[in-house]
């Protein structure tokens, strides 16, 4: 009962996806109803053809009933075709809407939400799970109406024809029903495991393809192949158990079908011998019995399909009903980012609510609009975490962050993020032309603005060396350009937003020092009022900043300009001298 309640609760999150396709569903259901009625009438006239026409040698009556049967069959075929057509339209349309609903929901997720579900799992839910639901939707609309009507009508007719003979399938039908319920109980957990294993296989494939160059360079193809085989074997083992149990259902259904036919022929033949039943009546009775049992088999297959999709329904509904903590529904659209000032007021942050360890602790920092800030620190000192809180990619656990004097939680996401451009160390480009990638930063950017941004980011020259220039096609993930070129394109894309705050998170790590300097010089000329926050491991990249923040273990250890830190921070001085010596040696 709890499982059914949970299933129905999950189902309610999916039903709105029918939308405008509801009307097609009603047409499909009505057509199925009419088709079923027509099919049920055929054996009645078939019995009359045999008993009143052929056996009594009345050819005119035989011809009349024959014509009626042809008309009924044509009507059944026409309504069946219509039912199938509109069932297909409504189920595929339902899947189309459901996929769009789920994708739109994912777009509202923050980083922590994506991490909770994992990317491979979300891909599986968007593809395999929804396809499974579409198949179930099709079968439900086709058979959930057809089978029960067929069962009810055939039971009434067979009892009316011969009540004692109808006891045969009243004895065999419950046996089939109990076996179906038994299989259902056994297979539900297996389908949940089966869908979860899909996620693991997706994860393995995604990791392999994303890192194929590294795998080949390390000559680890065999290891990766074995890893995939292990995950695939787990899926095989689960599927072998689940589908093995389901396969026994068809075999058992066939056995019950044949057993019922034999018993009806045995007892029905006795009724004919005793003169209590006609040959036509027995033929019609057998036909109705077959209809009844086939309807039960269809219902059992439908139940199997619903069981198979129950795990998918749960997984899709989990996404649809998930409430992200990052919301802007209470924020005012009137709040606009006027300048690039940023204030951290006693900020604490941890990635998980129940965690005792804070990634950031007691951060107090005040950045003036137009100020150039550098951030330096060891790996794991939470430099990236600090800057990702500014555009609300995460929310603070305690304290406040203000941009332009307003708490970031009081801005609509669009108003805030349109004015804060972030260039991450792991740069992302999309498949398409270079120009299309640039306009991801500003859809209305002119060609002149694109070229100017690329010149500042030192990307214009290598773009023009390509045969198609700004119309050059990039592959998935920006394949076709080097790491340093990718970083420069991402900086140019960020500049096209004309942000009040520009965050560069190790975004020039793959370019040489000379190009790095040209980019910094270009940024100086780009906008005097733009606040620039640069995370770098190279002191040369941040030494000309107004202030440099030294971070350690999620805290600000020291802050000051280059001269101040050279005099007062021994670690900073040692690192600078070490890097200078390395550059001199080079």
XYZ file of C-alpha atoms in Angstrom:
586
model
C 0.000 0.000 0.000
C 2.855 2.366 0.843
C 4.501 1.552 -2.492
C 1.264 2.371 -4.352
C 0.847 5.620 -2.416
C 4.430 6.601 -3.198
C 3.933 5.711 -6.882
C 0.785 7.844 -7.179
C 2.486 10.720 -5.366
C 5.381 10.621 -7.843
C 2.960 10.361 -10.757
C 1.272 13.683 -9.959
C 4.509 15.552 -10.785
C 4.438 14.075 -14.296
C 0.776 14.579 -15.236
C 1.067 18.337 -16.029
C 3.325 17.322 -18.943
C 0.266 16.170 -20.931
C -0.656 19.831 -21.488
C -2.298 20.359 -24.877
C -1.987 16.624 -25.652
C -4.809 15.774 -23.230
C -7.378 16.104 -26.022
C -5.505 13.522 -28.104
C -5.538 11.201 -25.105
C -9.336 11.469 -24.838
C -9.725 10.780 -28.584
C -7.436 7.742 -28.218
C -9.396 6.416 -25.223
C -12.770 6.881 -26.949
C -11.479 5.222 -30.147
C -10.137 2.298 -28.094
C -13.514 1.923 -26.380
C -15.342 1.844 -29.733
C -12.778 -0.606 -31.176
C -13.278 -2.954 -28.202
C -17.081 -2.885 -28.548
C -16.799 -3.752 -32.244
C -14.401 -6.630 -31.551
C -16.720 -8.079 -28.911
C -19.647 -8.129 -31.391
C -17.809 -10.260 -33.971
C -18.074 -13.662 -32.146
C -21.832 -13.127 -31.593
C -22.451 -12.924 -35.330
C -19.899 -15.684 -35.990
C -21.968 -18.020 -33.787
C -25.147 -16.985 -35.641
C -23.486 -17.670 -39.017
C -22.679 -21.209 -37.884
C -25.886 -22.102 -36.018
C -28.557 -20.135 -37.903
C -26.927 -19.931 -41.303
C -24.519 -22.749 -42.248
C -25.948 -25.604 -40.109
C -29.527 -24.712 -41.185
C -28.370 -24.191 -44.791
C -29.822 -20.668 -44.887
C -27.479 -18.928 -47.331
C -29.263 -15.565 -47.334
C -28.952 -15.346 -43.531
C -25.326 -16.513 -43.763
C -24.605 -13.762 -46.298
C -26.402 -11.125 -44.191
C -24.490 -12.009 -41.019
C -21.268 -12.228 -43.051
C -21.728 -8.682 -44.392
C -22.484 -7.423 -40.870
C -19.260 -9.078 -39.620
C -17.246 -7.413 -42.406
C -18.731 -3.994 -41.552
C -18.038 -4.495 -37.834
C -14.466 -5.624 -38.614
C -13.867 -2.544 -40.787
C -15.217 -0.279 -38.060
C -12.979 -2.038 -35.514
C -9.968 -1.622 -37.802
C -10.672 2.080 -38.455
C -11.181 2.882 -34.765
C -8.091 0.795 -33.913
C -5.969 2.766 -36.375
C -7.296 6.042 -34.968
C -6.673 4.877 -31.398
C -3.091 3.877 -32.206
C -2.418 7.150 -34.040
C -3.694 9.424 -31.298
C -2.159 7.284 -28.558
C 1.194 7.727 -30.298
C 0.721 11.500 -30.637
C -0.300 11.969 -26.995
C 2.391 9.681 -25.518
C 5.220 11.165 -27.614
C 3.887 14.675 -26.936
C 3.756 13.864 -23.235
C 7.396 12.749 -23.415
C 8.327 15.934 -25.304
C 6.743 18.141 -22.629
C 8.160 16.040 -19.794
C 11.668 16.270 -21.213
C 11.332 20.047 -21.541
C 9.955 20.367 -17.996
C 12.835 18.353 -16.582
C 15.458 20.272 -18.565
C 13.975 23.613 -17.471
C 14.052 22.392 -13.860
C 17.713 21.381 -14.166
C 18.521 24.882 -15.414
C 17.392 26.246 -12.018
C 19.783 23.960 -10.124
C 22.826 25.269 -8.339
C 26.192 23.505 -8.330
C 25.313 21.520 -5.207
C 22.092 20.256 -6.814
C 23.979 19.029 -9.887
C 26.506 17.330 -7.607
C 23.700 15.672 -5.630
C 22.160 14.012 -8.695
C 25.407 13.764 -10.750
C 25.625 14.613 -14.438
C 25.477 10.998 -15.763
C 22.345 10.334 -13.697
C 20.628 13.466 -15.009
C 21.470 12.430 -18.580
C 19.937 8.981 -17.990
C 16.811 10.542 -16.471
C 16.491 12.876 -19.470
C 16.847 10.067 -22.017
C 16.385 6.424 -20.988
C 13.970 7.041 -18.117
C 11.682 9.323 -20.108
C 11.697 6.888 -23.029
C 10.623 4.130 -20.633
C 7.789 6.352 -19.371
C 6.660 7.120 -22.949
C 6.380 3.383 -23.685
C 4.329 2.863 -20.533
C 2.104 5.821 -21.392
C 1.415 4.313 -24.819
C 0.537 0.892 -23.390
C -1.645 2.358 -20.621
C -3.765 4.357 -23.072
C -4.053 1.398 -25.452
C -4.731 -1.420 -23.017
C -5.910 0.041 -19.703
C -9.239 0.846 -21.368
C -9.356 -2.047 -23.830
C -8.518 -4.944 -21.495
C -10.918 -4.211 -18.590
C -13.834 -3.584 -21.008
C -12.997 -6.778 -22.853
C -12.824 -8.742 -19.603
C -16.128 -7.400 -18.244
C -18.069 -7.858 -21.503
C -16.704 -11.333 -22.240
C -17.456 -12.511 -18.702
C -21.074 -11.321 -18.993
C -21.537 -12.886 -22.451
C -19.941 -16.246 -21.571
C -22.033 -16.569 -18.399
C -25.114 -15.795 -20.485
C -24.109 -18.427 -23.096
C -23.255 -21.199 -20.627
C -22.854 -20.403 -16.920
C -21.461 -23.835 -15.949
C -18.823 -23.821 -18.702
C -17.729 -20.305 -17.753
C -16.514 -21.742 -14.438
C -13.471 -23.062 -16.347
C -11.827 -19.678 -16.814
C -13.098 -18.535 -13.405
C -10.826 -21.304 -12.096
C -7.805 -20.587 -14.344
C -7.889 -16.753 -14.433
C -7.124 -16.291 -10.686
C -4.096 -18.591 -11.048
C -2.705 -16.282 -13.752
C -3.547 -13.166 -11.701
C -1.756 -14.483 -8.592
C 1.337 -15.362 -10.616
C 1.421 -11.853 -12.126
C 1.234 -10.282 -8.637
C 4.013 -12.602 -7.410
C 6.289 -11.599 -10.332
C 5.494 -7.913 -9.786
C 6.552 -8.027 -6.137
C 9.783 -9.798 -7.058
C 10.827 -7.496 -9.905
C 10.154 -3.943 -8.608
C 13.448 -3.688 -6.594
C 15.339 -5.155 -9.540
C 14.160 -2.454 -11.943
C 15.275 0.258 -9.497
C 18.753 -1.300 -9.367
C 18.750 -1.692 -13.158
C 18.113 2.030 -13.751
C 20.740 3.001 -11.161
C 23.291 0.826 -12.913
C 22.558 2.792 -16.088
C 23.908 5.848 -14.243
C 27.133 4.024 -13.383
C 27.668 2.990 -17.007
C 26.996 6.557 -18.173
C 29.523 7.844 -15.644
C 32.166 5.379 -16.862
C 31.600 6.274 -20.530
C 31.508 10.028 -19.849
C 34.755 9.958 -17.854
C 36.462 7.845 -20.509
C 35.456 10.012 -23.470
C 36.137 13.291 -21.655
C 39.651 12.148 -20.735
C 40.452 10.030 -23.788
C 43.711 11.880 -24.525
C 45.016 11.282 -21.003
C 43.957 7.621 -21.088
C 45.779 7.069 -24.375
C 48.875 8.934 -23.219
C 49.022 6.766 -20.086
C 48.279 3.633 -22.160
C 45.340 2.738 -19.900
C 42.869 1.621 -22.583
C 42.900 -1.958 -21.311
C 42.213 -0.878 -17.740
C 39.343 1.359 -18.835
C 37.939 -1.421 -20.997
C 38.003 -3.809 -18.028
C 36.387 -1.157 -15.832
C 33.562 -0.771 -18.341
C 33.190 -4.553 -18.585
C 32.779 -4.766 -14.804
C 30.018 -2.133 -14.786
C 28.376 -3.743 -17.801
C 28.571 -7.146 -16.090
C 26.795 -5.760 -13.020
C 24.042 -4.449 -15.263
C 23.851 -7.812 -17.017
C 23.520 -9.661 -13.718
C 20.687 -7.416 -12.514
C 18.965 -7.551 -15.917
C 19.391 -11.314 -16.105
C 17.493 -11.773 -12.845
C 14.761 -9.211 -13.605
C 14.062 -10.167 -17.206
C 14.485 -13.848 -16.405
C 11.586 -13.586 -13.982
C 9.535 -11.606 -16.480
C 10.144 -14.143 -19.250
C 8.514 -16.820 -17.098
C 5.340 -14.718 -17.106
C 4.769 -15.138 -20.847
C 5.468 -18.867 -20.633
C 3.071 -19.295 -17.709
C 0.410 -17.179 -19.490
C 0.639 -19.419 -22.571
C 0.290 -22.498 -20.368
C -2.868 -21.095 -18.720
C -4.222 -20.137 -22.158
C -3.745 -23.628 -23.598
C -5.002 -25.316 -20.421
C -8.197 -23.241 -20.525
C -8.751 -24.057 -24.216
C -8.374 -27.798 -23.589
C -10.766 -27.711 -20.616
C -13.376 -25.714 -22.556
C -13.165 -28.135 -25.502
C -13.457 -31.077 -23.112
C -16.456 -29.809 -21.155
C -17.967 -27.935 -24.111
C -17.867 -31.039 -26.324
C -19.774 -32.873 -23.612
C -22.394 -30.074 -23.625
C -22.836 -30.458 -27.421
C -23.210 -34.238 -27.152
C -25.932 -33.757 -24.529
C -27.652 -31.207 -26.773
C -27.345 -28.346 -24.325
C -25.075 -26.291 -26.607
C -24.667 -25.639 -30.349
C -21.424 -25.831 -32.334
C -21.622 -22.110 -33.099
C -22.184 -21.331 -29.423
C -19.114 -23.365 -28.449
C -17.035 -21.635 -31.164
C -18.173 -18.234 -29.923
C -17.582 -19.299 -26.324
C -14.020 -20.377 -27.127
C -13.441 -17.067 -28.963
C -14.698 -15.081 -25.968
C -12.623 -17.191 -23.621
C -9.539 -16.477 -25.706
C -10.426 -12.775 -25.669
C -10.774 -12.904 -21.901
C -7.481 -14.673 -21.347
C -5.641 -12.536 -23.903
C -7.000 -9.471 -22.107
C -5.641 -10.858 -18.850
C -2.282 -11.443 -20.534
C -2.341 -7.869 -21.909
C -3.137 -6.609 -18.419
C -0.245 -8.622 -17.015
C 2.111 -7.211 -19.685
C 0.797 -3.748 -18.902
C 1.480 -4.306 -15.221
C 5.009 -5.454 -16.085
C 5.522 -2.284 -18.146
C 4.247 -0.121 -15.279
C 6.579 -1.949 -12.882
C 9.480 -1.407 -15.295
C 8.692 2.299 -15.542
C 7.986 2.785 -11.814
C 11.704 3.268 -11.148
C 11.884 5.744 -14.049
C 8.825 7.627 -12.792
C 10.439 7.891 -9.346
C 13.731 9.134 -10.790
C 12.127 11.751 -13.057
C 9.782 12.972 -10.310
C 12.780 13.329 -7.970
C 14.179 15.942 -10.344
C 10.842 17.710 -10.883
C 10.003 17.982 -7.187
C 13.513 18.820 -6.015
C 13.603 22.269 -4.449
C 16.900 24.039 -4.986
C 18.133 26.247 -2.177
C 19.321 28.838 -4.692
C 16.189 30.855 -5.408
C 15.493 34.411 -6.444
C 11.692 34.371 -6.147
C 11.781 36.741 -3.151
C 14.315 39.079 -4.746
C 13.230 42.408 -6.204
C 13.648 43.058 -9.919
C 14.168 46.714 -9.047
C 17.574 45.977 -7.497
C 20.220 46.741 -10.118
C 24.006 46.443 -9.944
C 25.174 50.055 -10.114
C 28.898 49.571 -9.499
C 31.473 46.844 -8.862
C 31.894 47.171 -5.086
C 31.896 43.869 -3.155
C 31.589 43.374 0.616
C 32.112 40.135 2.531
C 30.669 40.505 6.034
C 31.749 37.737 8.428
C 31.164 35.063 5.766
C 31.172 31.356 6.613
C 30.557 28.665 4.021
C 30.385 24.859 3.943
C 29.371 22.638 1.039
C 27.136 20.330 3.081
C 24.698 21.468 5.754
C 25.511 18.673 8.190
C 29.283 19.049 7.717
C 31.347 20.363 10.640
C 34.114 21.639 8.371
C 33.823 25.102 6.867
C 35.455 25.845 3.512
C 35.445 29.559 4.431
C 35.533 30.956 7.965
C 35.047 34.523 9.181
C 35.854 36.275 5.894
C 35.618 40.068 6.054
C 36.626 41.880 2.895
C 35.638 45.180 1.323
C 36.450 45.779 -2.352
C 35.884 49.212 -3.878
C 34.363 49.595 -7.312
C 37.067 49.567 -10.004
C 39.665 48.043 -7.645
C 42.047 45.406 -8.958
C 42.298 42.492 -6.507
C 44.674 39.549 -6.665
C 44.164 36.316 -4.708
C 47.013 33.959 -3.877
C 47.024 30.768 -1.854
C 47.877 27.100 -1.775
C 45.667 24.466 -3.392
C 42.663 23.857 -1.133
C 42.748 27.295 0.470
C 39.231 27.998 -0.962
C 40.225 30.758 -3.367
C 37.728 29.611 -6.018
C 35.028 29.060 -3.400
C 35.406 32.672 -2.273
C 34.790 34.169 -5.717
C 32.006 31.732 -6.661
C 29.903 33.143 -3.840
C 29.814 36.579 -5.512
C 27.532 35.600 -8.460
C 25.624 33.198 -6.143
C 26.846 29.977 -7.697
C 26.668 28.925 -4.043
C 24.992 30.649 -1.102
C 26.788 31.632 2.091
C 26.121 29.492 5.163
C 26.475 32.471 7.492
C 27.091 36.176 7.018
C 26.436 38.355 3.982
C 27.928 39.208 0.619
C 26.948 42.539 -0.875
C 27.452 43.722 -4.435
C 26.923 47.432 -5.018
C 25.745 47.674 -1.407
C 22.913 45.124 -1.842
C 22.852 41.542 -0.474
C 23.372 39.210 -3.442
C 20.281 37.231 -2.310
C 18.164 40.324 -2.977
C 19.074 40.400 -6.681
C 17.312 38.494 -9.428
C 19.836 36.020 -10.842
C 19.806 37.712 -14.246
C 20.450 41.179 -12.813
C 23.345 39.906 -10.701
C 24.999 37.483 -13.120
C 24.744 39.807 -16.120
C 27.074 42.121 -14.204
C 29.466 39.512 -12.799
C 31.535 37.632 -15.397
C 33.431 34.548 -14.237
C 36.205 32.906 -16.267
C 37.037 29.575 -14.678
C 40.288 27.640 -14.906
C 38.385 24.807 -16.585
C 37.230 26.720 -19.634
C 34.165 25.640 -21.557
C 33.380 26.325 -25.201
C 30.427 24.956 -27.136
C 30.160 23.276 -30.511
C 29.566 25.903 -33.203
C 31.465 28.834 -34.676
C 33.845 31.069 -32.727
C 31.454 33.964 -33.325
C 28.533 31.977 -31.863
C 30.646 31.155 -28.816
C 31.488 34.813 -28.324
C 27.822 35.801 -28.467
C 27.121 33.467 -25.544
C 28.443 36.389 -23.505
C 26.256 38.932 -25.279
C 23.646 37.848 -27.827
C 23.511 41.356 -29.305
C 27.259 41.894 -29.613
C 28.317 43.490 -32.903
C 31.186 42.136 -34.990
C 33.236 45.168 -34.000
C 32.666 44.470 -30.279
C 33.575 40.780 -30.762
C 36.811 41.656 -32.555
C 37.721 44.286 -29.947
C 37.146 41.830 -27.058
C 39.239 39.169 -28.816
C 42.051 41.678 -29.382
C 42.119 42.547 -25.661
C 42.163 38.820 -24.812
C 44.964 38.266 -27.350
C 42.777 35.889 -29.359
C 42.282 37.892 -32.572
C 45.574 36.935 -34.222
C 45.220 33.162 -33.921
C 41.543 33.387 -34.971
C 42.495 35.202 -38.173
C 45.120 32.548 -38.926
C 42.279 30.032 -39.328
C 40.809 29.690 -42.810
C 37.298 30.752 -41.777
C 38.351 33.271 -39.125
C 35.510 34.033 -36.700
C 33.258 31.607 -38.605
C 35.569 28.679 -37.846
C 33.725 25.688 -36.426
C 34.724 24.385 -32.993
C 33.949 20.820 -31.944
C 32.283 19.686 -28.726
C 33.930 21.279 -25.698
C 35.923 23.599 -27.940
C 38.019 20.896 -29.586
C 40.176 22.339 -32.322
C 41.929 24.971 -30.221
C 44.710 24.636 -27.651
C 44.268 25.111 -23.903
C 45.772 28.607 -23.972
C 43.654 29.622 -26.970
C 40.550 28.310 -25.224
C 41.338 30.423 -22.155
C 41.739 33.565 -24.273
C 38.437 32.948 -26.072
C 36.682 32.540 -22.721
C 38.139 35.837 -21.460
C 36.928 37.578 -24.631
C 33.464 36.076 -24.164
C 33.340 37.376 -20.581
C 34.381 40.885 -21.680
C 31.462 41.047 -24.127
C 29.126 41.062 -21.123
C 30.645 44.446 -20.190
C 30.529 43.374 -16.543
C 30.864 45.538 -13.466
C 32.920 42.716 -11.889
C 35.307 40.416 -13.772
C 36.567 37.275 -11.990
C 39.551 35.458 -13.499
C 40.061 32.133 -11.737
C 43.471 30.888 -12.906
C 42.178 31.690 -16.383
C 45.594 32.482 -17.866
C 47.403 29.452 -16.442
C 47.877 27.956 -19.931
C 49.303 31.087 -21.587
C 52.906 32.266 -21.519
C 53.977 35.187 -19.308
C 54.353 37.601 -22.221
C 50.788 36.952 -23.445
C 49.564 37.091 -19.852
C 51.027 40.598 -19.513
C 49.413 41.748 -22.777
C 46.026 40.495 -21.531
C 46.453 42.364 -18.225
C 47.458 45.541 -20.061
C 44.406 45.177 -22.305
C 42.092 44.740 -19.323
C 43.477 47.956 -17.803
C 42.415 49.859 -20.913
C 39.091 48.033 -21.315
C 37.318 49.654 -18.376
C 38.683 51.753 -15.555
C 35.477 51.274 -13.547
C 35.410 47.470 -13.790
C 36.366 45.596 -10.621
C 38.805 42.803 -11.460
C 39.451 39.847 -9.159
C 42.276 37.620 -10.335
C 43.181 34.243 -8.826
C 46.628 33.133 -9.891
C 49.589 31.056 -8.810
C 51.895 33.495 -10.636
C 52.771 36.526 -8.575
C 53.707 38.367 -11.795
C 50.034 38.111 -12.846
C 48.771 39.894 -9.726
C 51.700 41.991 -8.461
C 50.337 45.190 -10.030
C 46.934 44.760 -8.368
C 45.787 47.406 -5.896
C 45.644 44.736 -3.206
C 46.644 41.086 -2.977
C 44.801 38.664 -0.658
C 46.759 35.763 0.815
C 44.440 32.864 1.714
C 45.120 29.860 3.914
C 42.657 27.179 5.093
C 39.612 29.196 4.120
C 40.729 32.368 5.905
C 42.363 35.608 4.818
C 45.865 35.359 6.233
C 47.162 38.694 4.924
C 46.232 41.490 2.574
C 48.122 44.380 1.005
C 49.839 45.555 -2.154
C 52.983 43.933 -3.573
C 55.418 46.215 -1.747
C 53.680 45.724 1.595
C 53.683 41.909 1.268
C 57.323 41.843 0.157
C 58.234 43.649 3.378
C 55.834 41.996 5.801
C 55.018 38.509 4.517
C 57.945 36.120 4.424
C 56.087 33.365 2.551
C 55.017 35.781 -0.169
C 58.576 37.090 -0.522
C 60.041 33.573 -0.783
C 57.481 32.532 -3.385
C 58.140 35.670 -5.447
C 61.921 35.157 -5.373
C 61.505 31.472 -6.258
C 59.264 32.292 -9.235
C 61.586 35.060 -10.415
C 64.552 32.701 -10.235
C 62.595 30.117 -12.234
C 61.775 32.677 -14.920
C 65.393 33.884 -15.049
C 66.619 30.284 -15.436
C 64.092 29.709 -18.175
